[in-house]
Amino acid sequence: MTSPASDPAAPGHPLDHPVWHSLRSGWSALAEGDALAMRLHTEHGPFAATAGQELAALRPLIPADGELWLVGRDAAATAPPDIHVARTALLAHMVAPRVTAATTALPDWVVLGEEDASTMLELALLTKPGPFRPLTHRLGRFIGVREGGRLVAMAGERMRMPGFTEVSGVCTHPDWRGRGLAGALMRVVMQAMLDRGETPFLHAYAAHDRTIALYRTLGFEVRAQLPMMVVTHPPAN
């Protein structure tokens, strides 16, 4: 019989609470908090999670002038009065058991390193692929395409837990869109995960039908819809 830990379709799977399980495994060296609630080191990203659905445990972890992002079952909980819910959304949680073969040649790409950190952050802040902080590039392997020495597209890895790694940081400079660079880089990232024996996963806003359709062409399938919540300290009166 397939166990919930190995079957992505099973209820109660770690992917239903991806931030918590990443903080307890692949991100453990960067986790801050205790057995009730943890967050990722803020320079790496804004993600946090609770062991259950008691959001009060997050209170001491919320940065004084920042926010925490929750994804999964705790994002459906009711926040106490002294925690402000800045926004919520529903995400399509997708997994890729295989990569769909490309119909065109891959572009020339390079592995990005520490020397690329500032340009990666600049591209992410311009294109807004999701939360990207000064040290997000250290969460996994990132690759990119350069044109004339300029970084114009990238894709990489973020959340990770045994057997599963998230494809993230996917973005293309507006002047280079429409050339299939993002999809091509995603295929490379996905194949590297599969070669390591890991299943790629990612998140897309559930209302973004065109984005989800694009990811399907790469081999991703929707396995669940997960709530997302961003919390902060209450605004000053």
mmCIF file of C-alpha atoms in Angstrom:
data_model
loop_
_atom_site.group_PDB
_atom_site.id
_atom_site.type_symbol
_atom_site.label_atom_id
_atom_site.label_comp_id
_atom_site.label_asym_id
_atom_site.label_seq_id
_atom_site.Cartn_x
_atom_site.Cartn_y
_atom_site.Cartn_z
ATOM 1 C CA MET A 1 0.000 0.000 0.000
ATOM 2 C CA THR A 2 1.297 3.485 -0.847
ATOM 3 C CA SER A 3 1.873 5.634 2.231
ATOM 4 C CA PRO A 4 0.657 9.262 2.461
ATOM 5 C CA ALA A 5 4.292 10.392 2.635
ATOM 6 C CA SER A 6 5.054 8.941 -0.807
ATOM 7 C CA ASP A 7 1.748 9.491 -2.630
ATOM 8 C CA PRO A 8 1.221 13.163 -3.589
ATOM 9 C CA ALA A 9 -2.502 12.557 -4.075
ATOM 10 C CA ALA A 10 -3.015 11.193 -0.560
ATOM 11 C CA PRO A 11 -4.813 13.415 2.010
ATOM 12 C CA GLY A 12 -2.559 14.688 4.758
ATOM 13 C CA HIS A 13 0.494 14.573 2.505
ATOM 14 C CA PRO A 14 3.467 16.823 3.510
ATOM 15 C CA LEU A 15 2.817 18.841 0.336
ATOM 16 C CA ASP A 16 -0.447 20.012 1.916
ATOM 17 C CA HIS A 17 1.696 21.868 4.495
ATOM 18 C CA PRO A 18 4.789 22.601 2.401
ATOM 19 C CA VAL A 19 6.349 25.442 4.365
ATOM 20 C CA TRP A 20 6.238 23.552 7.674
ATOM 21 C CA HIS A 21 7.763 20.425 6.196
ATOM 22 C CA SER A 22 10.434 22.453 4.376
ATOM 23 C CA LEU A 23 11.347 24.194 7.634
ATOM 24 C CA ARG A 24 11.582 20.816 9.350
ATOM 25 C CA SER A 25 13.798 19.276 6.673
ATOM 26 C CA GLY A 26 15.397 21.030 3.703
ATOM 27 C CA TRP A 27 15.327 24.464 5.354
ATOM 28 C CA SER A 28 16.084 23.308 8.888
ATOM 29 C CA ALA A 29 19.476 25.077 9.019
ATOM 30 C CA LEU A 30 17.704 28.371 8.235
ATOM 31 C CA ALA A 31 14.635 27.864 10.440
ATOM 32 C CA GLU A 32 13.882 30.076 13.428
ATOM 33 C CA GLY A 33 11.242 29.376 16.063
ATOM 34 C CA ASP A 34 10.102 26.385 18.081
ATOM 35 C CA ALA A 35 7.924 23.287 17.941
ATOM 36 C CA LEU A 36 4.755 25.380 17.579
ATOM 37 C CA ALA A 37 5.781 27.850 14.877
ATOM 38 C CA MET A 38 8.796 28.514 12.679
ATOM 39 C CA ARG A 39 9.885 30.932 10.003
ATOM 40 C CA LEU A 40 12.579 30.975 7.378
ATOM 41 C CA HIS A 41 15.468 33.353 8.038
ATOM 42 C CA THR A 42 14.069 36.652 6.798
ATOM 43 C CA GLU A 43 16.921 37.429 4.376
ATOM 44 C CA HIS A 44 16.125 34.158 2.571
ATOM 45 C CA GLY A 45 12.364 34.615 2.392
ATOM 46 C CA PRO A 46 9.170 35.591 4.254
ATOM 47 C CA PHE A 47 7.777 32.085 4.766
ATOM 48 C CA ALA A 48 6.489 30.760 8.079
ATOM 49 C CA ALA A 49 4.248 27.978 9.342
ATOM 50 C CA THR A 50 2.691 26.534 12.467
ATOM 51 C CA ALA A 51 2.581 22.924 13.597
ATOM 52 C CA GLY A 52 -1.206 23.072 13.632
ATOM 53 C CA GLN A 53 -3.520 26.018 13.103
ATOM 54 C CA GLU A 54 -2.762 28.136 16.152
ATOM 55 C CA LEU A 55 -1.645 31.367 14.524
ATOM 56 C CA ALA A 56 -0.980 33.069 17.864
ATOM 57 C CA ALA A 57 2.276 31.123 17.979
ATOM 58 C CA LEU A 58 3.492 33.195 15.008
ATOM 59 C CA ARG A 59 3.265 36.487 16.866
ATOM 60 C CA PRO A 60 6.896 36.664 18.083
ATOM 61 C CA LEU A 61 8.164 35.653 14.630
ATOM 62 C CA ILE A 62 6.558 38.473 12.628
ATOM 63 C CA PRO A 63 9.238 41.043 11.712
ATOM 64 C CA ALA A 64 8.657 44.473 13.214
ATOM 65 C CA ASP A 65 8.310 46.077 9.786
ATOM 66 C CA GLY A 66 7.708 43.004 7.635
ATOM 67 C CA GLU A 67 5.382 40.144 6.857
ATOM 68 C CA LEU A 68 5.121 36.365 6.953
ATOM 69 C CA TRP A 69 3.670 34.179 4.190
ATOM 70 C CA LEU A 70 1.771 30.983 5.083
ATOM 71 C CA VAL A 71 0.886 28.297 2.537
ATOM 72 C CA GLY A 72 -1.219 25.281 3.413
ATOM 73 C CA ARG A 73 -3.641 24.291 6.118
ATOM 74 C CA ASP A 74 -2.569 26.923 8.657
ATOM 75 C CA ALA A 75 -3.305 29.630 6.080
ATOM 76 C CA ALA A 76 -6.991 28.707 6.443
ATOM 77 C CA ALA A 77 -7.016 29.391 10.186
ATOM 78 C CA THR A 78 -8.537 32.453 11.838
ATOM 79 C CA ALA A 79 -5.941 34.974 12.953
ATOM 80 C CA PRO A 80 -6.187 36.431 16.476
ATOM 81 C CA PRO A 81 -6.937 40.166 16.814
ATOM 82 C CA ASP A 82 -3.289 41.105 17.350
ATOM 83 C CA ILE A 83 -2.195 39.552 14.027
ATOM 84 C CA HIS A 84 -3.185 41.458 10.902
ATOM 85 C CA VAL A 85 -4.123 39.526 7.754
ATOM 86 C CA ALA A 86 -2.705 41.632 4.921
ATOM 87 C CA ARG A 87 -4.045 39.460 2.104
ATOM 88 C CA THR A 88 -5.176 35.969 1.195
ATOM 89 C CA ALA A 89 -5.326 33.936 -2.002
ATOM 90 C CA LEU A 90 -6.007 30.457 -3.283
ATOM 91 C CA LEU A 91 -3.114 28.653 -4.943
ATOM 92 C CA ALA A 92 -3.039 25.802 -7.419
ATOM 93 C CA HIS A 93 -0.493 23.345 -6.053
ATOM 94 C CA MET A 94 1.023 21.445 -8.993
ATOM 95 C CA VAL A 95 3.378 18.464 -9.270
ATOM 96 C CA ALA A 96 5.260 17.096 -12.269
ATOM 97 C CA PRO A 97 5.886 13.324 -12.331
ATOM 98 C CA ARG A 98 7.713 13.832 -15.639
ATOM 99 C CA VAL A 99 8.900 16.591 -17.976
ATOM 100 C CA THR A 100 7.149 17.085 -21.305
ATOM 101 C CA ALA A 101 9.707 17.044 -24.099
ATOM 102 C CA ALA A 102 10.616 20.407 -25.598
ATOM 103 C CA THR A 103 9.796 21.057 -29.257
ATOM 104 C CA THR A 104 12.573 23.620 -29.730
ATOM 105 C CA ALA A 105 16.261 23.731 -28.852
ATOM 106 C CA LEU A 106 17.191 24.863 -25.358
ATOM 107 C CA PRO A 107 18.778 28.300 -25.098
ATOM 108 C CA ASP A 108 22.328 28.601 -23.818
ATOM 109 C CA TRP A 109 22.056 28.763 -20.044
ATOM 110 C CA VAL A 110 24.439 29.022 -17.102
ATOM 111 C CA VAL A 111 24.384 28.084 -13.439
ATOM 112 C CA LEU A 112 24.043 31.264 -11.387
ATOM 113 C CA GLY A 113 26.221 31.830 -8.338
ATOM 114 C CA GLU A 114 26.989 34.234 -5.552
ATOM 115 C CA GLU A 115 28.470 36.727 -7.997
ATOM 116 C CA ASP A 116 25.037 36.943 -9.681
ATOM 117 C CA ALA A 117 23.105 37.696 -6.486
ATOM 118 C CA SER A 118 22.518 41.383 -7.141
ATOM 119 C CA THR A 119 21.372 40.903 -10.734
ATOM 120 C CA MET A 120 19.079 38.025 -9.705
ATOM 121 C CA LEU A 121 17.461 40.218 -7.077
ATOM 122 C CA GLU A 122 17.150 43.080 -9.559
ATOM 123 C CA LEU A 123 15.392 40.853 -12.110
ATOM 124 C CA ALA A 124 13.078 39.398 -9.450
ATOM 125 C CA LEU A 125 12.114 42.819 -8.099
ATOM 126 C CA LEU A 126 11.350 43.979 -11.644
ATOM 127 C CA THR A 127 9.261 40.964 -12.669
ATOM 128 C CA LYS A 128 7.796 39.898 -9.281
ATOM 129 C CA PRO A 129 7.752 36.083 -9.659
ATOM 130 C CA GLY A 130 6.937 35.799 -5.936
ATOM 131 C CA PRO A 131 8.759 36.705 -2.744
ATOM 132 C CA PHE A 132 12.475 37.054 -3.472
ATOM 133 C CA ARG A 133 14.884 38.351 -0.856
ATOM 134 C CA PRO A 134 18.634 39.139 -0.917
ATOM 135 C CA LEU A 135 19.575 35.546 -0.003
ATOM 136 C CA THR A 136 16.784 33.626 -1.742
ATOM 137 C CA HIS A 137 19.306 32.535 -4.362
ATOM 138 C CA ARG A 138 21.004 30.390 -1.708
ATOM 139 C CA LEU A 139 17.945 28.173 -1.192
ATOM 140 C CA GLY A 140 18.808 25.998 -4.196
ATOM 141 C CA ARG A 141 20.330 25.822 -7.638
ATOM 142 C CA PHE A 142 19.401 28.662 -9.990
ATOM 143 C CA ILE A 143 20.105 28.856 -13.705
ATOM 144 C CA GLY A 144 19.736 31.720 -16.124
ATOM 145 C CA VAL A 145 20.091 33.074 -19.632
ATOM 146 C CA ARG A 146 22.280 36.087 -20.381
ATOM 147 C CA GLU A 147 22.092 38.362 -23.395
ATOM 148 C CA GLY A 148 24.982 40.749 -23.913
ATOM 149 C CA GLY A 149 26.174 39.985 -20.402
ATOM 150 C CA ARG A 150 22.772 40.876 -18.923
ATOM 151 C CA LEU A 151 20.654 38.371 -16.974
ATOM 152 C CA VAL A 152 17.325 38.229 -18.832
ATOM 153 C CA ALA A 153 15.686 35.048 -17.486
ATOM 154 C CA MET A 154 16.121 32.641 -14.588
ATOM 155 C CA ALA A 155 14.549 29.738 -12.730
ATOM 156 C CA GLY A 156 15.530 27.835 -9.615
ATOM 157 C CA GLU A 157 14.641 25.923 -6.465
ATOM 158 C CA ARG A 158 13.051 27.045 -3.190
ATOM 159 C CA MET A 159 11.001 24.810 -0.847
ATOM 160 C CA ARG A 160 12.424 21.351 -0.309
ATOM 161 C CA MET A 161 11.504 18.275 1.678
ATOM 162 C CA PRO A 162 12.360 14.575 1.284
ATOM 163 C CA GLY A 163 11.409 13.544 -2.234
ATOM 164 C CA PHE A 164 10.037 16.934 -3.348
ATOM 165 C CA THR A 165 11.551 20.265 -4.439
ATOM 166 C CA GLU A 166 9.778 23.438 -5.548
ATOM 167 C CA VAL A 167 10.449 25.166 -8.859
ATOM 168 C CA SER A 168 10.543 28.889 -8.120
ATOM 169 C CA GLY A 169 11.992 32.259 -9.012
ATOM 170 C CA VAL A 170 10.890 31.816 -12.625
ATOM 171 C CA CYS A 171 10.999 35.129 -14.458
ATOM 172 C CA THR A 172 11.924 36.836 -17.713
ATOM 173 C CA HIS A 173 12.782 40.464 -18.326
ATOM 174 C CA PRO A 174 9.862 42.168 -20.146
ATOM 175 C CA ASP A 175 12.051 42.936 -23.173
ATOM 176 C CA TRP A 176 12.802 39.230 -23.696
ATOM 177 C CA ARG A 177 9.370 37.697 -23.124
ATOM 178 C CA GLY A 178 7.660 35.608 -25.777
ATOM 179 C CA ARG A 179 10.760 33.570 -26.610
ATOM 180 C CA GLY A 180 10.030 30.564 -24.392
ATOM 181 C CA LEU A 181 12.969 31.230 -22.067
ATOM 182 C CA ALA A 182 11.089 30.642 -18.818
ATOM 183 C CA GLY A 183 9.623 27.328 -19.951
ATOM 184 C CA ALA A 184 12.981 26.162 -21.272
ATOM 185 C CA LEU A 185 14.741 26.961 -17.987
ATOM 186 C CA MET A 186 11.965 25.284 -16.011
ATOM 187 C CA ARG A 187 12.459 22.081 -18.011
ATOM 188 C CA VAL A 188 16.148 22.067 -17.091
ATOM 189 C CA VAL A 189 15.397 22.668 -13.413
ATOM 190 C CA MET A 190 12.648 20.028 -13.374
ATOM 191 C CA GLN A 191 14.815 17.400 -15.069
ATOM 192 C CA ALA A 192 17.610 17.947 -12.557
ATOM 193 C CA MET A 193 15.141 17.323 -9.736
ATOM 194 C CA LEU A 194 13.790 14.176 -11.368
ATOM 195 C CA ASP A 195 17.345 12.932 -11.948
ATOM 196 C CA ARG A 196 17.932 13.275 -8.186
ATOM 197 C CA GLY A 197 14.829 11.194 -7.498
ATOM 198 C CA GLU A 198 12.732 14.196 -6.476
ATOM 199 C CA THR A 199 9.317 15.281 -7.757
ATOM 200 C CA PRO A 200 9.096 18.926 -8.858
ATOM 201 C CA PHE A 201 6.229 21.012 -7.497
ATOM 202 C CA LEU A 202 5.183 24.635 -7.704
ATOM 203 C CA HIS A 203 2.423 27.058 -6.837
ATOM 204 C CA ALA A 204 0.374 29.305 -9.112
ATOM 205 C CA TYR A 205 -2.517 31.584 -8.280
ATOM 206 C CA ALA A 206 -5.616 29.467 -8.831
ATOM 207 C CA ALA A 207 -7.306 32.259 -10.792
ATOM 208 C CA HIS A 208 -4.441 32.520 -13.310
ATOM 209 C CA ASP A 209 -5.741 30.071 -15.903
ATOM 210 C CA ARG A 210 -3.143 30.977 -18.540
ATOM 211 C CA THR A 211 -0.253 30.396 -16.148
ATOM 212 C CA ILE A 212 -1.644 27.034 -15.070
ATOM 213 C CA ALA A 213 -2.167 26.040 -18.697
ATOM 214 C CA LEU A 214 1.471 26.905 -19.455
ATOM 215 C CA TYR A 215 2.692 24.767 -16.564
ATOM 216 C CA ARG A 216 0.577 21.870 -17.807
ATOM 217 C CA THR A 217 2.471 21.964 -21.104
ATOM 218 C CA LEU A 218 5.679 21.338 -19.137
ATOM 219 C CA GLY A 219 4.301 18.262 -17.360
ATOM 220 C CA PHE A 220 2.709 19.722 -14.228
ATOM 221 C CA GLU A 221 -0.660 18.548 -12.917
ATOM 222 C CA VAL A 222 -2.861 20.243 -10.305
ATOM 223 C CA ARG A 223 -2.944 18.028 -7.207
ATOM 224 C CA ALA A 224 -4.720 20.396 -4.800
ATOM 225 C CA GLN A 225 -5.752 23.950 -4.070
ATOM 226 C CA LEU A 226 -4.012 25.455 -1.060
ATOM 227 C CA PRO A 227 -4.829 28.645 0.829
ATOM 228 C CA MET A 228 -2.184 31.354 1.164
ATOM 229 C CA MET A 229 -2.147 34.067 3.803
ATOM 230 C CA VAL A 230 0.169 37.019 4.434
ATOM 231 C CA VAL A 231 0.260 38.309 8.013
ATOM 232 C CA THR A 232 1.828 41.343 9.674
ATOM 233 C CA HIS A 233 1.608 43.186 12.947
ATOM 234 C CA PRO A 234 -1.567 45.311 13.173
ATOM 235 C CA PRO A 235 -1.120 48.728 11.543
ATOM 236 C CA ALA A 236 -0.505 51.589 13.947
ATOM 237 C CA ASN A 237 -3.535 53.723 14.706
#
